[in-house]
PDB file of C-alpha atoms in Angstrom:
ATOM      1  CA  GLN A   1      58.994 120.484 113.035  1.00  0.00           C
ATOM      2  CA  GLN A   2      61.365 119.740 115.883  1.00  0.00           C
ATOM      3  CA  VAL A   3      64.626 117.988 115.027  1.00  0.00           C
ATOM      4  CA  GLU A   4      64.857 114.546 116.670  1.00  0.00           C
ATOM      5  CA  GLN A   5      68.382 113.640 117.800  1.00  0.00           C
ATOM      6  CA  GLN A   6      69.859 110.324 118.859  1.00  0.00           C
ATOM      7  CA  THR A   7      73.286 108.697 119.255  1.00  0.00           C
ATOM      8  CA  ARG A   8      73.838 104.935 119.043  1.00  0.00           C
ATOM      9  CA  THR A   9      76.996 103.121 120.085  1.00  0.00           C
ATOM     10  CA  TYR A  10      77.946  99.654 118.876  1.00  0.00           C
ATOM     11  CA  ALA A  11      80.570  97.080 119.745  1.00  0.00           C
ATOM     12  CA  ILE A  12      82.327  95.403 116.809  1.00  0.00           C
ATOM     13  CA  LEU A  13      83.054  91.737 117.488  1.00  0.00           C
ATOM     14  CA  ILE A  14      85.205  89.504 115.287  1.00  0.00           C
ATOM     15  CA  ASP A  15      84.801  85.769 115.889  1.00  0.00           C
ATOM     16  CA  GLY A  16      83.141  86.625 119.203  1.00  0.00           C
ATOM     17  CA  THR A  17      85.878  88.933 120.544  1.00  0.00           C
ATOM     18  CA  LYS A  18      85.426  92.703 120.767  1.00  0.00           C
ATOM     19  CA  ARG A  19      87.878  94.333 118.364  1.00  0.00           C
ATOM     20  CA  GLY A  20      86.390  97.748 117.726  1.00  0.00           C
ATOM     21  CA  ASP A  21      83.714 100.361 118.260  1.00  0.00           C
ATOM     22  CA  SER A  22      81.221 102.300 116.173  1.00  0.00           C
ATOM     23  CA  THR A  23      78.974 105.287 116.804  1.00  0.00           C
ATOM     24  CA  ALA A  24      76.117 106.679 114.735  1.00  0.00           C
ATOM     25  CA  GLN A  25      74.498 110.073 115.274  1.00  0.00           C
ATOM     26  CA  PHE A  26      70.991 110.490 113.854  1.00  0.00           C
ATOM     27  CA  ARG A  27      69.193 113.765 113.201  1.00  0.00           C
ATOM     28  CA  SER A  28      65.730 113.611 111.653  1.00  0.00           C
ATOM     29  CA  LYS A  29      63.049 116.107 110.697  1.00  0.00           C
ATOM     30  CA  GLY A  30      60.063 114.965 108.677  1.00  0.00           C
ATOM     31  CA  SER A  31      61.287 112.791 105.811  1.00  0.00           C
ATOM     32  CA  ALA A  32      64.875 114.076 106.106  1.00  0.00           C
ATOM     33  CA  VAL A  33      67.410 111.974 108.037  1.00  0.00           C
ATOM     34  CA  TRP A  34      71.059 112.933 108.611  1.00  0.00           C
ATOM     35  CA  ILE A  35      73.496 110.272 109.879  1.00  0.00           C
ATOM     36  CA  HIS A  36      77.142 110.591 110.869  1.00  0.00           C
ATOM     37  CA  SER A  37      79.059 107.420 111.754  1.00  0.00           C
ATOM     38  CA  GLU A  38      82.545 106.571 113.009  1.00  0.00           C
ATOM     39  CA  SER A  39      83.948 103.020 113.114  1.00  0.00           C
ATOM     40  CA  SER A  40      87.332 101.542 113.993  1.00  0.00           C
ATOM     41  CA  ILE A  41      88.840  98.063 114.301  1.00  0.00           C
ATOM     42  CA  HIS A  42      92.310  97.372 115.701  1.00  0.00           C
ATOM     43  CA  ILE A  43      93.924  93.929 115.793  1.00  0.00           C
ATOM     44  CA  ASN A  44      97.467  93.644 117.096  1.00  0.00           C
ATOM     45  CA  TYR A  45      98.987  90.179 117.246  1.00  0.00           C
ATOM     46  CA  LEU A  46     102.682  89.418 117.403  1.00  0.00           C
ATOM     47  CA  VAL A  47     102.722  88.312 113.758  1.00  0.00           C
ATOM     48  CA  TYR A  48      99.633  90.102 112.437  1.00  0.00           C
ATOM     49  CA  ARG A  49      98.294  93.631 112.651  1.00  0.00           C
ATOM     50  CA  TYR A  50      95.150  95.018 111.091  1.00  0.00           C
ATOM     51  CA  ASN A  51      93.643  98.473 111.411  1.00  0.00           C
ATOM     52  CA  TYR A  52      90.425  99.782 109.889  1.00  0.00           C
ATOM     53  CA  THR A  53      88.792 103.172 110.291  1.00  0.00           C
ATOM     54  CA  SER A  54      85.796 104.730 108.594  1.00  0.00           C
ATOM     55  CA  SER A  55      84.109 108.096 109.008  1.00  0.00           C
ATOM     56  CA  GLY A  56      81.057 109.012 106.990  1.00  0.00           C
ATOM     57  CA  THR A  57      77.972 111.174 106.659  1.00  0.00           C
ATOM     58  CA  GLU A  58      74.828 110.369 104.700  1.00  0.00           C
ATOM     59  CA  MET A  59      71.644 112.349 104.107  1.00  0.00           C
ATOM     60  CA  TRP A  60      68.277 110.766 103.315  1.00  0.00           C
ATOM     61  CA  LYS A  61      65.245 112.532 101.866  1.00  0.00           C
ATOM     62  CA  ASP A  62      61.931 110.882 101.041  1.00  0.00           C
ATOM     63  CA  GLY A  63      63.435 107.415 101.445  1.00  0.00           C
ATOM     64  CA  ARG A  64      66.477 107.932  99.212  1.00  0.00           C
ATOM     65  CA  VAL A  65      70.134 108.747  99.849  1.00  0.00           C
ATOM     66  CA  THR A  66      70.778 112.258  98.533  1.00  0.00           C
ATOM     67  CA  THR A  67      74.369 112.792  99.674  1.00  0.00           C
ATOM     68  CA  VAL A  68      77.086 110.538 101.036  1.00  0.00           C
ATOM     69  CA  ASP A  69      80.610 111.435 102.124  1.00  0.00           C
ATOM     70  CA  ASN A  70      82.980 108.813 103.526  1.00  0.00           C
ATOM     71  CA  THR A  71      86.687 108.402 104.269  1.00  0.00           C
ATOM     72  CA  SER A  72      88.074 104.979 105.150  1.00  0.00           C
ATOM     73  CA  ASP A  73      91.411 103.247 105.701  1.00  0.00           C
ATOM     74  CA  TYR A  74      91.861  99.491 105.218  1.00  0.00           C
ATOM     75  CA  ASN A  75      95.215  98.730 106.823  1.00  0.00           C
ATOM     76  CA  GLY A  76      96.865 101.613 104.986  1.00  0.00           C
ATOM     77  CA  LYS A  77      94.772 101.591 101.798  1.00  0.00           C
ATOM     78  CA  GLN A  78      92.719 104.767 101.824  1.00  0.00           C
ATOM     79  CA  TYR A  79      89.432 105.550 100.101  1.00  0.00           C
ATOM     80  CA  VAL A  80      87.597 108.865  99.783  1.00  0.00           C
ATOM     81  CA  LEU A  81      84.015 108.594  98.554  1.00  0.00           C
ATOM     82  CA  LYS A  82      81.630 111.430  97.745  1.00  0.00           C
ATOM     83  CA  GLY A  83      78.156 111.135  96.285  1.00  0.00           C
ATOM     84  CA  THR A  84      75.471 113.624  95.286  1.00  0.00           C
ATOM     85  CA  ALA A  85      71.979 113.065  93.918  1.00  0.00           C
ATOM     86  CA  THR A  86      71.360 114.207  90.334  1.00  0.00           C
ATOM     87  CA  PRO A  87      68.284 113.883  88.083  1.00  0.00           C
ATOM     88  CA  GLU A  88      69.894 110.755  86.554  1.00  0.00           C
ATOM     89  CA  GLY A  89      70.836 109.077  89.860  1.00  0.00           C
ATOM     90  CA  LEU A  90      73.468 109.226  92.584  1.00  0.00           C
ATOM     91  CA  GLN A  91      76.779 110.490  91.161  1.00  0.00           C
ATOM     92  CA  ILE A  92      79.645 108.810  93.038  1.00  0.00           C
ATOM     93  CA  ALA A  93      83.348 109.717  93.039  1.00  0.00           C
ATOM     94  CA  THR A  94      85.718 107.252  94.750  1.00  0.00           C
ATOM     95  CA  ASN A  95      89.354 108.390  94.837  1.00  0.00           C
ATOM     96  CA  GLY A  96      88.449 110.540  91.829  1.00  0.00           C
ATOM     97  CA  GLU A  97      86.836 107.740  89.775  1.00  0.00           C
ATOM     98  CA  GLN A  98      83.294 108.619  88.719  1.00  0.00           C
ATOM     99  CA  THR A  99      80.280 106.306  88.543  1.00  0.00           C
ATOM    100  CA  LEU A 100      76.506 106.746  88.417  1.00  0.00           C
ATOM    101  CA  VAL A 101      74.227 104.531  90.507  1.00  0.00           C
ATOM    102  CA  SER A 102      70.467 104.174  90.826  1.00  0.00           C
ATOM    103  CA  PRO A 103      68.624 106.746  92.979  1.00  0.00           C
ATOM    104  CA  ASP A 104      67.180 103.742  94.868  1.00  0.00           C
ATOM    105  CA  VAL A 105      70.609 102.500  95.977  1.00  0.00           C
ATOM    106  CA  TRP A 106      71.085 101.443  99.634  1.00  0.00           C
ATOM    107  CA  ASP A 107      74.506 102.063 101.129  1.00  0.00           C
ATOM    108  CA  THR A 108      76.206  99.251 103.049  1.00  0.00           C
ATOM    109  CA  SER A 109      76.459 101.045 106.365  1.00  0.00           C
ATOM    110  CA  TYR A 110      72.951  99.533 106.775  1.00  0.00           C
ATOM    111  CA  LEU A 111      72.303 102.077 109.524  1.00  0.00           C
ATOM    112  CA  PHE A 112      68.880 103.024 108.212  1.00  0.00           C
ATOM    113  CA  LEU A 113      66.325 100.796 106.493  1.00  0.00           C
ATOM    114  CA  PRO A 114      64.563 102.432 103.509  1.00  0.00           C
ATOM    115  CA  ASP A 115      60.832 102.616 104.111  1.00  0.00           C
ATOM    116  CA  ARG A 116      60.063 100.904 100.783  1.00  0.00           C
ATOM    117  CA  LEU A 117      61.739  97.687 102.014  1.00  0.00           C
ATOM    118  CA  THR A 118      59.524  97.369 105.085  1.00  0.00           C
ATOM    119  CA  ARG A 119      56.583  96.280 102.942  1.00  0.00           C
ATOM    120  CA  VAL A 120      58.177  93.448 100.946  1.00  0.00           C
ATOM    121  CA  GLU A 121      58.945  89.798 101.710  1.00  0.00           C
ATOM    122  CA  ALA A 122      61.744  89.563  99.136  1.00  0.00           C
ATOM    123  CA  ALA A 123      63.333  91.831  96.533  1.00  0.00           C
ATOM    124  CA  ASN A 124      66.500  92.500  94.598  1.00  0.00           C
ATOM    125  CA  VAL A 125      68.237  95.604  95.983  1.00  0.00           C
ATOM    126  CA  LEU A 126      70.992  97.762  94.561  1.00  0.00           C
ATOM    127  CA  LEU A 127      73.781  98.340  97.072  1.00  0.00           C
ATOM    128  CA  LEU A 128      76.644 100.815  97.275  1.00  0.00           C
ATOM    129  CA  ASP A 129      79.773  99.825  99.206  1.00  0.00           C
ATOM    130  CA  SER A 130      79.876 102.926 101.398  1.00  0.00           C
ATOM    131  CA  ASP A 131      83.656 102.656 101.898  1.00  0.00           C
ATOM    132  CA  ARG A 132      84.998 101.689  98.458  1.00  0.00           C
ATOM    133  CA  GLY A 133      82.217 102.725  96.096  1.00  0.00           C
ATOM    134  CA  HIS A 134      81.585  99.306  94.546  1.00  0.00           C
ATOM    135  CA  ARG A 135      78.147  98.668  93.051  1.00  0.00           C
ATOM    136  CA  LEU A 136      76.579  95.452  94.317  1.00  0.00           C
ATOM    137  CA  VAL A 137      73.339  93.536  93.915  1.00  0.00           C
ATOM    138  CA  GLY A 138      71.708  92.055  97.006  1.00  0.00           C
ATOM    139  CA  LYS A 139      68.831  89.624  97.451  1.00  0.00           C
ATOM    140  CA  PHE A 140      66.787  91.081 100.282  1.00  0.00           C
ATOM    141  CA  GLN A 141      64.702  88.623 102.326  1.00  0.00           C
ATOM    142  CA  TYR A 142      62.401  89.130 105.306  1.00  0.00           C
ATOM    143  CA  VAL A 143      63.223  86.583 108.049  1.00  0.00           C
ATOM    144  CA  GLY A 144      60.926  87.448 110.957  1.00  0.00           C
ATOM    145  CA  GLU A 145      60.181  89.387 114.119  1.00  0.00           C
ATOM    146  CA  VAL A 146      62.208  88.834 117.280  1.00  0.00           C
ATOM    147  CA  LYS A 147      62.796  90.437 120.681  1.00  0.00           C
ATOM    148  CA  LEU A 148      66.494  91.009 121.356  1.00  0.00           C
ATOM    149  CA  ASP A 149      68.172  91.286 124.741  1.00  0.00           C
ATOM    150  CA  ILE A 150      70.262  94.294 123.816  1.00  0.00           C
ATOM    151  CA  ALA A 151      71.262  97.795 124.978  1.00  0.00           C
ATOM    152  CA  GLY A 152      69.699  97.195 128.382  1.00  0.00           C
ATOM    153  CA  GLY A 153      66.276  96.438 126.959  1.00  0.00           C
ATOM    154  CA  HIS A 154      64.241  93.987 124.911  1.00  0.00           C
ATOM    155  CA  PRO A 155      63.264  95.831 121.723  1.00  0.00           C
ATOM    156  CA  ARG A 156      61.091  94.111 119.149  1.00  0.00           C
ATOM    157  CA  CYS A 157      63.148  93.981 115.969  1.00  0.00           C
ATOM    158  CA  THR A 158      62.735  92.875 112.389  1.00  0.00           C
ATOM    159  CA  HIS A 159      65.330  90.493 110.973  1.00  0.00           C
ATOM    160  CA  TYR A 160      66.350  90.502 107.298  1.00  0.00           C
ATOM    161  CA  HIS A 161      68.925  88.541 105.315  1.00  0.00           C
ATOM    162  CA  ILE A 162      70.765  90.029 102.327  1.00  0.00           C
ATOM    163  CA  GLY A 163      72.353  87.568  99.916  1.00  0.00           C
ATOM    164  CA  GLY A 164      73.701  87.897  96.386  1.00  0.00           C
ATOM    165  CA  ASP A 165      76.958  89.858  96.214  1.00  0.00           C
ATOM    166  CA  VAL A 166      76.970  90.118 100.025  1.00  0.00           C
ATOM    167  CA  GLN A 167      76.030  87.804 102.889  1.00  0.00           C
ATOM    168  CA  VAL A 168      74.665  89.974 105.684  1.00  0.00           C
ATOM    169  CA  ASP A 169      71.986  89.672 108.373  1.00  0.00           C
ATOM    170  CA  VAL A 170      70.538  92.875 109.795  1.00  0.00           C
ATOM    171  CA  TRP A 171      68.061  93.661 112.575  1.00  0.00           C
ATOM    172  CA  PHE A 172      66.149  96.962 112.812  1.00  0.00           C
ATOM    173  CA  ASP A 173      63.916  98.361 115.535  1.00  0.00           C
ATOM    174  CA  ALA A 174      60.628 100.206 115.046  1.00  0.00           C
ATOM    175  CA  SER A 175      62.477 103.388 114.003  1.00  0.00           C
ATOM    176  CA  ARG A 176      64.139 101.442 111.124  1.00  0.00           C
ATOM    177  CA  ARG A 177      67.545 102.029 112.709  1.00  0.00           C
ATOM    178  CA  LEU A 178      70.195  99.340 112.975  1.00  0.00           C
ATOM    179  CA  VAL A 179      70.320  97.218 116.125  1.00  0.00           C
ATOM    180  CA  ARG A 180      72.522  94.325 115.002  1.00  0.00           C
ATOM    181  CA  GLN A 181      74.488  93.351 111.914  1.00  0.00           C
ATOM    182  CA  GLU A 182      76.263  90.058 111.168  1.00  0.00           C
ATOM    183  CA  SER A 183      78.423  89.165 108.182  1.00  0.00           C
ATOM    184  CA  ARG A 184      81.451  87.120 107.165  1.00  0.00           C
ATOM    185  CA  GLU A 185      84.539  89.014 106.056  1.00  0.00           C
ATOM    186  CA  SER A 186      87.652  87.156 104.850  1.00  0.00           C
ATOM    187  CA  GLY A 187      86.438  84.022 106.624  1.00  0.00           C
ATOM    188  CA  HIS A 188      85.727  85.782 109.938  1.00  0.00           C
ATOM    189  CA  LYS A 189      82.364  86.380 111.593  1.00  0.00           C
ATOM    190  CA  VAL A 190      81.824  90.116 112.144  1.00  0.00           C
ATOM    191  CA  ARG A 191      79.039  91.466 114.343  1.00  0.00           C
ATOM    192  CA  PHE A 192      77.902  95.015 115.126  1.00  0.00           C
ATOM    193  CA  GLU A 193      75.984  94.900 118.407  1.00  0.00           C
ATOM    194  CA  LEU A 194      74.049  97.858 119.816  1.00  0.00           C
ATOM    195  CA  LEU A 195      75.318  98.907 123.252  1.00  0.00           C
ATOM    196  CA  SER A 196      73.420 102.098 124.011  1.00  0.00           C
ATOM    197  CA  VAL A 197      70.953 104.658 122.705  1.00  0.00           C
ATOM    198  CA  THR A 198      71.094 108.226 124.032  1.00  0.00           C
ATOM    199  CA  SER A 199      69.203 111.409 123.250  1.00  0.00           C
ATOM    200  CA  PRO A 200      69.967 114.997 124.350  1.00  0.00           C
TER     201      PRO A 200
END
């Protein structure tokens, strides 16, 4: 089968102001999907500075994450996360600390929607903080279908809300790839907004 390739770029807005950028490269062949993402946020006020960077790669096979590798920096606090699928589940090491998570875990990059979640109205989902390795429980809820004015087009997208340990809204297009993400972090509204989609 031919390898399908695509690059998506996103703007990161905090309280409505663009503060960063993110890119995600997708490579897919059959049921295998490879994703590499880069994100950065820089805030520089006279009395307050905040910098965040994250670089990660994840591999999906048959609807499950099989490997994940991520390096992030939260204003000087660094995290290195590595995960590999085993017969017991996904073995995660974060800054050397080991943990085992369910093979059905969904990582919080939210770049790719697992196929099994497209057929449910509501479900509990196991989440993995893709930067810091925390295990979380989310309450996944289908919201509805909507056409978004985004990336120079009007794609028909599916909107979901994730509650529980997180409060996130996500929108995916027909390819189950992220178009928009909204959350609240430390009292601030954070949005990832798709700017462009390119293919070789």
